[in-house]
Coordinates of C-alpha atoms and ligand atoms in Angstrom, one line a residue:
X1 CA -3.1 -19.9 -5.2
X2 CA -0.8 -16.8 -6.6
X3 CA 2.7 -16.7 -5.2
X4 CA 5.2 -14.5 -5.8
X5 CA 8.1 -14.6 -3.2
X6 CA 11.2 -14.2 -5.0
X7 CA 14.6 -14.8 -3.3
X8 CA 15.5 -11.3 -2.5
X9 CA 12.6 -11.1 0.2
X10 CA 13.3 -13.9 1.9
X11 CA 16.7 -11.9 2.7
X12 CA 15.0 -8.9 3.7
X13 CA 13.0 -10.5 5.7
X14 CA 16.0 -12.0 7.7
X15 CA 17.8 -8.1 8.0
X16 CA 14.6 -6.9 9.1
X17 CA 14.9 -9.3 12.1
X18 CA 18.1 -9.0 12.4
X19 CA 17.9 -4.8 13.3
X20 CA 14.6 -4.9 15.5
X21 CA 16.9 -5.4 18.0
X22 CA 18.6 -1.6 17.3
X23 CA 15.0 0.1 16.7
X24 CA 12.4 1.8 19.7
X25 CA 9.6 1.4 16.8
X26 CA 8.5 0.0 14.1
X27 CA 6.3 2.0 11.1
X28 CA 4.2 -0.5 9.3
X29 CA 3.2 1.4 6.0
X30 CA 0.2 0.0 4.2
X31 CA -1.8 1.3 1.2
X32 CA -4.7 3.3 1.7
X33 CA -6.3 1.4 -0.9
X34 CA -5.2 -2.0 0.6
X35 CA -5.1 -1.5 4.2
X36 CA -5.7 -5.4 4.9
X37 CA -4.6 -6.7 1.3
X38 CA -0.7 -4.9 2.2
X39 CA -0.1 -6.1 5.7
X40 CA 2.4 -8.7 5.8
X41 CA 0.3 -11.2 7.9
X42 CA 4.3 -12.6 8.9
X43 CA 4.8 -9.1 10.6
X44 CA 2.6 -10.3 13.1
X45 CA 4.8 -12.5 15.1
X46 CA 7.9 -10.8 13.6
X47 CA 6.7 -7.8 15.6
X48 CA 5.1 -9.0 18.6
X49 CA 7.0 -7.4 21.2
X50 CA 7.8 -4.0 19.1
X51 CA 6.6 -0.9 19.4
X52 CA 4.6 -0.1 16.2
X53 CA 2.9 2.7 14.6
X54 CA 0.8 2.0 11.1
X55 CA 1.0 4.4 8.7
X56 CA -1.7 4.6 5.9
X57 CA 0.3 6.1 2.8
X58 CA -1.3 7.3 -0.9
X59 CA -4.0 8.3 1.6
X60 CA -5.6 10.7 -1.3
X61 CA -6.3 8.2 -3.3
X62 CA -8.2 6.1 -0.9
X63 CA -12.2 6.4 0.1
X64 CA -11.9 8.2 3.3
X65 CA -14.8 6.8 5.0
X66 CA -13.2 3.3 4.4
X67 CA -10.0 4.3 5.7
X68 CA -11.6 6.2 9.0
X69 CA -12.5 2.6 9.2
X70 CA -9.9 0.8 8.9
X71 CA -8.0 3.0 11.0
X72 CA -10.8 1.7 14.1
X73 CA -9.9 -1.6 13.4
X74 CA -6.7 -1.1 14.0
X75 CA -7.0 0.8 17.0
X76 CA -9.4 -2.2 18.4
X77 CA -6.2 -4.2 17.7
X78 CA -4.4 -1.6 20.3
X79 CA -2.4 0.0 17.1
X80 CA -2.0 3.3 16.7
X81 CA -1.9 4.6 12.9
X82 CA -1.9 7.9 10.8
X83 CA -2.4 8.6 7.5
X84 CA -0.5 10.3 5.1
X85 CA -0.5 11.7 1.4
X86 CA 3.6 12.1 1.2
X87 CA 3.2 13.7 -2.5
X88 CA 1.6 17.1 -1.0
X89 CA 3.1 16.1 2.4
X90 CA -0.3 15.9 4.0
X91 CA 0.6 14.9 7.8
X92 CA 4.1 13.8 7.2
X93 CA 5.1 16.1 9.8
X94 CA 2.8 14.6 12.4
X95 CA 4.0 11.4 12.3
X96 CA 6.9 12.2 14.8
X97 CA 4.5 12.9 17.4
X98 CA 2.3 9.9 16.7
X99 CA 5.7 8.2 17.3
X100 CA 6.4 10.1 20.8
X101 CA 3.3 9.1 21.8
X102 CA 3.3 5.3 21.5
X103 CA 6.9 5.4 23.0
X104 CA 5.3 7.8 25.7
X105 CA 5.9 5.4 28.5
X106 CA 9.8 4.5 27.6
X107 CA 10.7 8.3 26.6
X108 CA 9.2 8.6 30.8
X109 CA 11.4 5.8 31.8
X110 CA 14.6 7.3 30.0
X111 CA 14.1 10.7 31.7
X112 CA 13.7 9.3 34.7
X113 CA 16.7 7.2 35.0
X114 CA 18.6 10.6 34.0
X115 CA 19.3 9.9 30.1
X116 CA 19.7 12.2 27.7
X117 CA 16.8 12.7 24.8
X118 CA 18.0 11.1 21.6
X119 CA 16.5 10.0 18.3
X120 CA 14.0 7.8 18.1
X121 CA 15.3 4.9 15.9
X122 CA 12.1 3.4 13.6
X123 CA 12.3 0.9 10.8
X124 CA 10.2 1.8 8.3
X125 CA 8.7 -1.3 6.7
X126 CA 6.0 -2.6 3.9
X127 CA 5.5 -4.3 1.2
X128 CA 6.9 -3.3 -2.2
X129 CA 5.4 0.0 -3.7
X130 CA 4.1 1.2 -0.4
X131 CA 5.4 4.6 -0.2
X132 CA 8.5 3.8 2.1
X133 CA 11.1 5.5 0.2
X134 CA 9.1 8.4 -0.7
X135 CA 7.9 9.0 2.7
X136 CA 11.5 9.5 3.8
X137 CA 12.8 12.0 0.7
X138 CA 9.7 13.7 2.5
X139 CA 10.7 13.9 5.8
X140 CA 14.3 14.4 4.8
X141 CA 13.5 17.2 2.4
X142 CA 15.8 15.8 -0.4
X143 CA 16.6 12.9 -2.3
X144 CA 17.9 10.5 -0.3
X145 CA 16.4 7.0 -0.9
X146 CA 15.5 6.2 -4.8
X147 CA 12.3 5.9 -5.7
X148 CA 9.8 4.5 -8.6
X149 CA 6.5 3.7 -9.4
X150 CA 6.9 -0.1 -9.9
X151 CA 8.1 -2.9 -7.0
X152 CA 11.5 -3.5 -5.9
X153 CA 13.4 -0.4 -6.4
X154 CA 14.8 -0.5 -3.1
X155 CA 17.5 -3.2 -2.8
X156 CA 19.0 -3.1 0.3
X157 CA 18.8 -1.3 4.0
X158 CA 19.8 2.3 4.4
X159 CA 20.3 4.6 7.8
X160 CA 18.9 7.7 7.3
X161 CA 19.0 10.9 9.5
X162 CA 15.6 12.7 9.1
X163 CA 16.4 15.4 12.1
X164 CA 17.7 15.5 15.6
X165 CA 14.8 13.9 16.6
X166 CA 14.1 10.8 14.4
X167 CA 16.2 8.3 12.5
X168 CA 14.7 6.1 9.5
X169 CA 16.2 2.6 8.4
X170 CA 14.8 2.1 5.1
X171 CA 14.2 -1.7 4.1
X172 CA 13.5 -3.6 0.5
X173 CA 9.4 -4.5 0.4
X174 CA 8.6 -7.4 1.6
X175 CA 5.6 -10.0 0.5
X176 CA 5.0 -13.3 2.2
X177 CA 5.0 -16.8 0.5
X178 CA 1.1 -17.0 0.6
X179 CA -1.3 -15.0 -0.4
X180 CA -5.0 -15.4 1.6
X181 CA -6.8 -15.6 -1.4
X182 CA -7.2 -14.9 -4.9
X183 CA -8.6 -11.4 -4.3
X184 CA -5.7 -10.6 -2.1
X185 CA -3.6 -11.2 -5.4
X186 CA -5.8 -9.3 -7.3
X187 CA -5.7 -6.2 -5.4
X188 CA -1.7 -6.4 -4.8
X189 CA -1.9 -6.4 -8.4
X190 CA -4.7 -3.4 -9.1
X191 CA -2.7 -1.1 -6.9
X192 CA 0.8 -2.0 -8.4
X193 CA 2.5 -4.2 -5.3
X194 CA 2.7 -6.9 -7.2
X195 CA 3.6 -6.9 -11.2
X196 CA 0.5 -7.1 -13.5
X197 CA 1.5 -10.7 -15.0
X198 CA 1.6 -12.8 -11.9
X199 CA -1.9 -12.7 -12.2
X200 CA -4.4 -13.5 -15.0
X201 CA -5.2 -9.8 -16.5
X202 CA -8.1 -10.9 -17.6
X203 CA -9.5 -12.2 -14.7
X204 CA -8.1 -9.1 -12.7
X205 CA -10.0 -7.0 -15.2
X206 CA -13.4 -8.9 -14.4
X207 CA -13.3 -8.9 -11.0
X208 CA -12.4 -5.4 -10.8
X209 CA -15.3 -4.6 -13.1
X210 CA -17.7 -6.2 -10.6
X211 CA -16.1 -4.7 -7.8
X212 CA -16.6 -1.3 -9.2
X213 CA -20.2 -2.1 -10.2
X214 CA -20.6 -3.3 -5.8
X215 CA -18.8 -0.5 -4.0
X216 CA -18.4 2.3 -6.4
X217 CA -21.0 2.3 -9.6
X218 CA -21.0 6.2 -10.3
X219 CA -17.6 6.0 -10.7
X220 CA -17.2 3.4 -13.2
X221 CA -20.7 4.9 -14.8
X222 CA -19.0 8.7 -15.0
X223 CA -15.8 7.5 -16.2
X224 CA -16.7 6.1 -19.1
X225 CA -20.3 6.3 -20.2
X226 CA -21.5 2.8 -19.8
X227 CA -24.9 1.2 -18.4
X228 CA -24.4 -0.5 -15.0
X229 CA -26.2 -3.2 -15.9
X230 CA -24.6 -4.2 -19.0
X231 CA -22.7 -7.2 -18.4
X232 CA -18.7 -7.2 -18.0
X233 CA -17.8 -8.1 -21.8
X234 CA -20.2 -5.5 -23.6
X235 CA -18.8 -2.8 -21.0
X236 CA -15.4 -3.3 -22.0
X237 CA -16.2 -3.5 -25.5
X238 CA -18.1 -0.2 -25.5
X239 CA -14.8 1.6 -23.8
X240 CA -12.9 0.0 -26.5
X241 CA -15.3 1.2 -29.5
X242 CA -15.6 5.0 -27.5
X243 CA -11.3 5.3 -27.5
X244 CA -11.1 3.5 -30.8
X245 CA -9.3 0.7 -29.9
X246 CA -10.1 -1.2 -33.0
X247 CA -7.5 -4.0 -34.2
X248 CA -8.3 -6.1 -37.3
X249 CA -12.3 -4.9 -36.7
X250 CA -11.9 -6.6 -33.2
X251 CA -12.1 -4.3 -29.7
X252 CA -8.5 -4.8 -28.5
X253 CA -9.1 -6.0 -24.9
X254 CA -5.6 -5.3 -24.1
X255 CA -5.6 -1.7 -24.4
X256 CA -8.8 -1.9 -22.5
X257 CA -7.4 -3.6 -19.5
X258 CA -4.7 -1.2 -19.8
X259 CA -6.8 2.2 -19.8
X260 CA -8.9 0.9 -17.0
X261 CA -5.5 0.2 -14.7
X262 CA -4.0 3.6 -15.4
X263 CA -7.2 4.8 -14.7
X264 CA -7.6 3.8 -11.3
X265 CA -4.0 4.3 -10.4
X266 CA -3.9 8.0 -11.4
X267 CA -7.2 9.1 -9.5
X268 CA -8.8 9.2 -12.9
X269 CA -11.9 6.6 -11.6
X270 CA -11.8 8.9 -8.5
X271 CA -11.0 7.6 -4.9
X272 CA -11.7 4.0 -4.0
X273 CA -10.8 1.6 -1.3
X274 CA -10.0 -2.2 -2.8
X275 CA -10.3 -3.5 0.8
X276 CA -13.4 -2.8 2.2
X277 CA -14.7 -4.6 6.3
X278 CA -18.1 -6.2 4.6
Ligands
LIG1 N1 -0.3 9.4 -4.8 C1 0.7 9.0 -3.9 N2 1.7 8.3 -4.4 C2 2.7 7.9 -3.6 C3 2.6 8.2 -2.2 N3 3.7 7.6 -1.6 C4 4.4 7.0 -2.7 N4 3.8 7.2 -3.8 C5 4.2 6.7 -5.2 O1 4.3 5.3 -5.0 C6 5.4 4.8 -5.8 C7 6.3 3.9 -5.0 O2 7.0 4.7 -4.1 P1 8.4 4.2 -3.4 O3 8.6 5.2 -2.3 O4 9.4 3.9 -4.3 O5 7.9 2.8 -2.7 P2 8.7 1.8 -1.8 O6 7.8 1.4 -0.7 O7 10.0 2.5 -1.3 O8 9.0 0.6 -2.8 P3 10.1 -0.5 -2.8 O9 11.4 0.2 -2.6 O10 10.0 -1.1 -4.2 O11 9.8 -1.5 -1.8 C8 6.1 6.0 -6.4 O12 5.6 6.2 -7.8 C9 5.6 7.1 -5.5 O13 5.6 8.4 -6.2 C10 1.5 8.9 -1.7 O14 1.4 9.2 -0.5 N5 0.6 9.3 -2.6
LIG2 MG1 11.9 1.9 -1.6

């Protein structure tokens, strides 16, 4: 089984702890693409008694009847979640409500026993590549957390004032020291939460080939002009004799791998789920 847990984790794991105790709510982020793949099954007792809200990022690059459903399953497990695109900004500015309202009864309580409205505090958590630090330059407006399109670029935990009624604590992604299964690893991998080399790229490669030929055939058929019945080898050899990729009168299967990931990480194979319920 794939594992990639390094050290650094482990420790944000342990400061996420540590604040829940200064946070009203937690906001899970999880990929559109991945919605079961990038939930921290730890989170689960880690969060038992918080307040949480899920919010589906990169949701325009998802299939939205698969994330409609995913968002029923997690509202069967009494969660509330939204989705959001926060490049365009699509809903960003709903997610303070969706907050208010699973902090309904307590925000009742407060006013009751005379306080004062203040901020609602919310840790934003997820695993690496989610969309946390991007989500926040959205709500803040400016650049105030660094972001990048590869794992890990947030190091350590950072307060961060979105307006009078909502502060963020951002927090390093987090993985977990097991992944379920080999697919799990594999679409970590496909949508970039995990580095392309803890997994075989080759085997990736096939299984996303087969995947695309289950759930989403016209797409892989459009793309690139191949028979869906061909068999995995001769389809990537016919993308690498259409874009040339030609090395010592050999296909070279590297480039191949290559255009197919870009591909489905820049929209360019269209919208598709990894995760789907069946
Ligand atoms: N298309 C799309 N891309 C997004 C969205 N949100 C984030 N991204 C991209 O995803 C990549 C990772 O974003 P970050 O905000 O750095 O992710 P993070 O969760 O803070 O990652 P770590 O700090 O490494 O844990 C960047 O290239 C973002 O531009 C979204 O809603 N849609
Ligand atoms: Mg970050």
């Amino acid at each position: 089984m794939i594992q990639w847990y390094p050290g650094h984790m482990a420790k944000a794991k342990k400061e996420i702890q540590e604040k829940l105790k200064l946070v009203d709510i937690v906001f899970e982020l999880l990929d559109a693409r991945i919605p079961f793949s990038s939930q921290n099954p730890e989170f689960q007792k880690i969060f038992a008694s918080s307040k949480r809200l899920i919010i589906i990022t990169k949701s325009e690059m998802a299939d939205k009847n698969e994330t409609a459903k995913w968002q029923k399953y997690f509202k069967n497990q009494g969660i509330d979640s939204i989705t959001v695109d926060s490049i365009s900004g699509a809903n960003v500015k709903n997610i303070v409500n969706s907050a208010k309202v699973v902090l309904e009864e307590k925000i009742k309580k407060d006013l009751a026993r005379g306080l004062k409205p203040r901020a609602i505090r919310a840790m934003v958590v997820g695993i690496p590549n989610v969309g946390k630090s991007t989500l926040i330059n959205k709500l803040t407006g400016k650049h105030s957390a660094a972001t990048g399109d590869k794992p890990g670029v947030t190091k350590a935990q950072q307060w961060i004032r979105i307006n009078k009624d909502l502060d963020l604590l951002d927090t390093p992604g987090v993985l977990w020291p097991k992944f379920e299964s080999i697919t799990q690893s594999y679409h970590l991998a496909l949508s970039g939460a995990i580095k392309d080399d803890v997994v075989r790229k080759e085997d990736m490669i096939l299984y996303f080939l087969d995947f695309l030929k289950k759930y989403y055939p016209s797409n892989l058929v459009d793309r690139y002009n191949v028979n869906i019945d061909d068999d995995n080898v001769l389809i990537l050899e016919k993308i690498g004799r259409n874009r040339g990729f030609i090395k010592a009168n050999e296909v070279d299967y590297e480039k191949v791998y290559e255009v197919l990931l870009t591909d489905f990480r820049s929209l360019r194979l269209g919208r598709i789920t990894l995760d789907h319920e069946d």
